[in-house]
Amino acid sequence: MIRTRFAPSPTGFMHLGNLRTALYAYLIAKSAEPKGTFILRIEDTDRERLIEGSLEFILKTLKSVGLNWDEGPEVGGDYGPYIQSERKAGYLKFAEKLIENKTAYYCICSDEECLCKGKQENEIKNAMENGYAIRQAMPKEGSTTFIDLVYGEIKVENKELEDQILIKRDGLPTYNFANVIDDHLMAVTHVVRGSEYLSSTPKYVLLYEALNIKQPEYIHLPLILNEEKEKLSKRRGDANFEDLIEEGFLAEAVLNYIALLGWAPKDNKELFSLKELEEAFYIEGIGKSPSSFDKAKLTWLNGEYIKNMLEDDFYNLVSQHLKSSIKKEVDLKKVASYCKSRVNFAHEVTDLVDFIDELKDYGTDLYLHKKMKTTIEGSILALEEVLQLDLDLEKTIEKLGVKNGQVLWPVRTALTGKPTSFCGAHELIELLGKEESIKRINIGLKMLKGLNL
Ligand code: GLU
């Protein structure tokens, strides 16, 4: 049974790389047969780097995209607690085992130097009380090898590995130690994390070996770069998940987009719900070259999500924007349905509906539509006739014996004053009402006639 974990440190906001790690860890568990378990573990042993509110933020973000964890904070589970600082007591006995077999040693450090040596057993307690740290003793010779399911075989010369701290002076384990122990204790089968941990993994491999415990499978994920091919960074102004949501991207679209940043489906499908991803995901589809965040692509995807939305959902999404831009009594649901296929973001409806309350100044060149072969004279004729025939567009077309567009285009133009609109002349008349439509057609006529023909 596959068990994966997402193991964030509550040291800041969720960047896209974090979210992708969470998503892939979730998908690796959920695409398995039988379905695996997705664990959320909070790695908070580096107390100085903690940022208040960040844990809540991580939980909220995961929930908002539907990455519900089977075990972890709030939901519990058989392997808890799932917050590392609450597991403090358990790590020491593993460290002591390492000291026993001489793969770790005690150190006491001042600002200038560290005094380190293997301690006798009776001194262990004393040493801990006096603020010793425990370090991993790396072998000086040989090499360490492991297989990563994305990057393949990785081999490092042991002499390049530093003796890393396992237990700090405050008695808490470092991330480097805690992740190994907890992955073991939580029976994690697949470790999914960013490629920045690839170079530390040999040290973890040595710990697993020294403790004689089974290693998990490793799946390291390549970096996500920005459009300038730099590592994504908030400081350089790259958007994190929260920023994207604030800009108007839909959480589902962002999640879908992130799924494709480093993973390729077997077919060329691009639109995936989380459920569909659970079915389609496979580990071999993860690539090892860094992928670039492409906002234009995400924008397109967002538009596709909007097009595929149910009418009612779309109305709920845009109703606030509509209500603040339209004071006139019009059928807002209908307006929303006209807008749906024309926007990539909810807020874009504002520009589409700006003609409803008030007709803005426009140029008569808008009446000229090459393809529809409209002319100024023809437009005057069409508008006059439409007024004569009580806004009956069909009758007007018939009576004038012209092409549809030669009537519909001038009327559409007169009613909106815009080069494009989200619906045609018939719908516009219905939307604005007869009285307002007549008023606008008269304005159009006046402008057209005012031209010195
Ligand atoms: N706590 C680490 C982080 O925030 C997780 C690394 C891991 O998944 O092992 O990046």
mmCIF file of C-alpha atoms and ligand atoms in Angstrom, residues 5 7-9 18 43 175 179 191-193 196-197, ligand 1:
data_model
loop_
_atom_site.group_PDB
_atom_site.id
_atom_site.type_symbol
_atom_site.label_atom_id
_atom_site.label_comp_id
_atom_site.label_asym_id
_atom_site.label_seq_id
_atom_site.Cartn_x
_atom_site.Cartn_y
_atom_site.Cartn_z
ATOM 1 C CA ARG A 5 3.607 12.570 2.502
ATOM 2 C CA ALA A 7 6.090 17.691 4.552
ATOM 3 C CA PRO A 8 6.096 21.476 4.471
ATOM 4 C CA SER A 9 7.890 23.691 6.937
ATOM 5 C CA ASN A 18 5.456 23.506 -2.781
ATOM 6 C CA GLU A 43 8.225 20.024 9.795
ATOM 7 C CA TYR A 175 15.053 18.528 9.426
ATOM 8 C CA ASN A 179 12.566 13.516 7.954
ATOM 9 C CA VAL A 191 9.310 10.384 -0.609
ATOM 10 C CA VAL A 192 8.306 13.171 -2.975
ATOM 11 C CA ARG A 193 10.124 16.488 -2.678
ATOM 12 C CA GLU A 196 17.057 20.777 -3.918
ATOM 13 C CA TYR A 197 17.076 17.772 -1.577
HETATM 14 N N1 GLU B 1 10.292 20.428 5.161
HETATM 15 C C1 GLU B 1 10.897 20.340 3.876
HETATM 16 C C2 GLU B 1 10.470 21.563 3.094
HETATM 17 O O1 GLU B 1 9.808 22.395 3.567
HETATM 18 C C3 GLU B 1 10.383 19.113 3.171
HETATM 19 C C4 GLU B 1 11.429 18.278 2.518
HETATM 20 C C5 GLU B 1 10.911 16.847 2.352
HETATM 21 O O2 GLU B 1 9.836 16.694 1.793
HETATM 22 O O3 GLU B 1 11.594 15.932 2.773
HETATM 23 O O4 GLU B 1 10.822 21.756 1.972
#
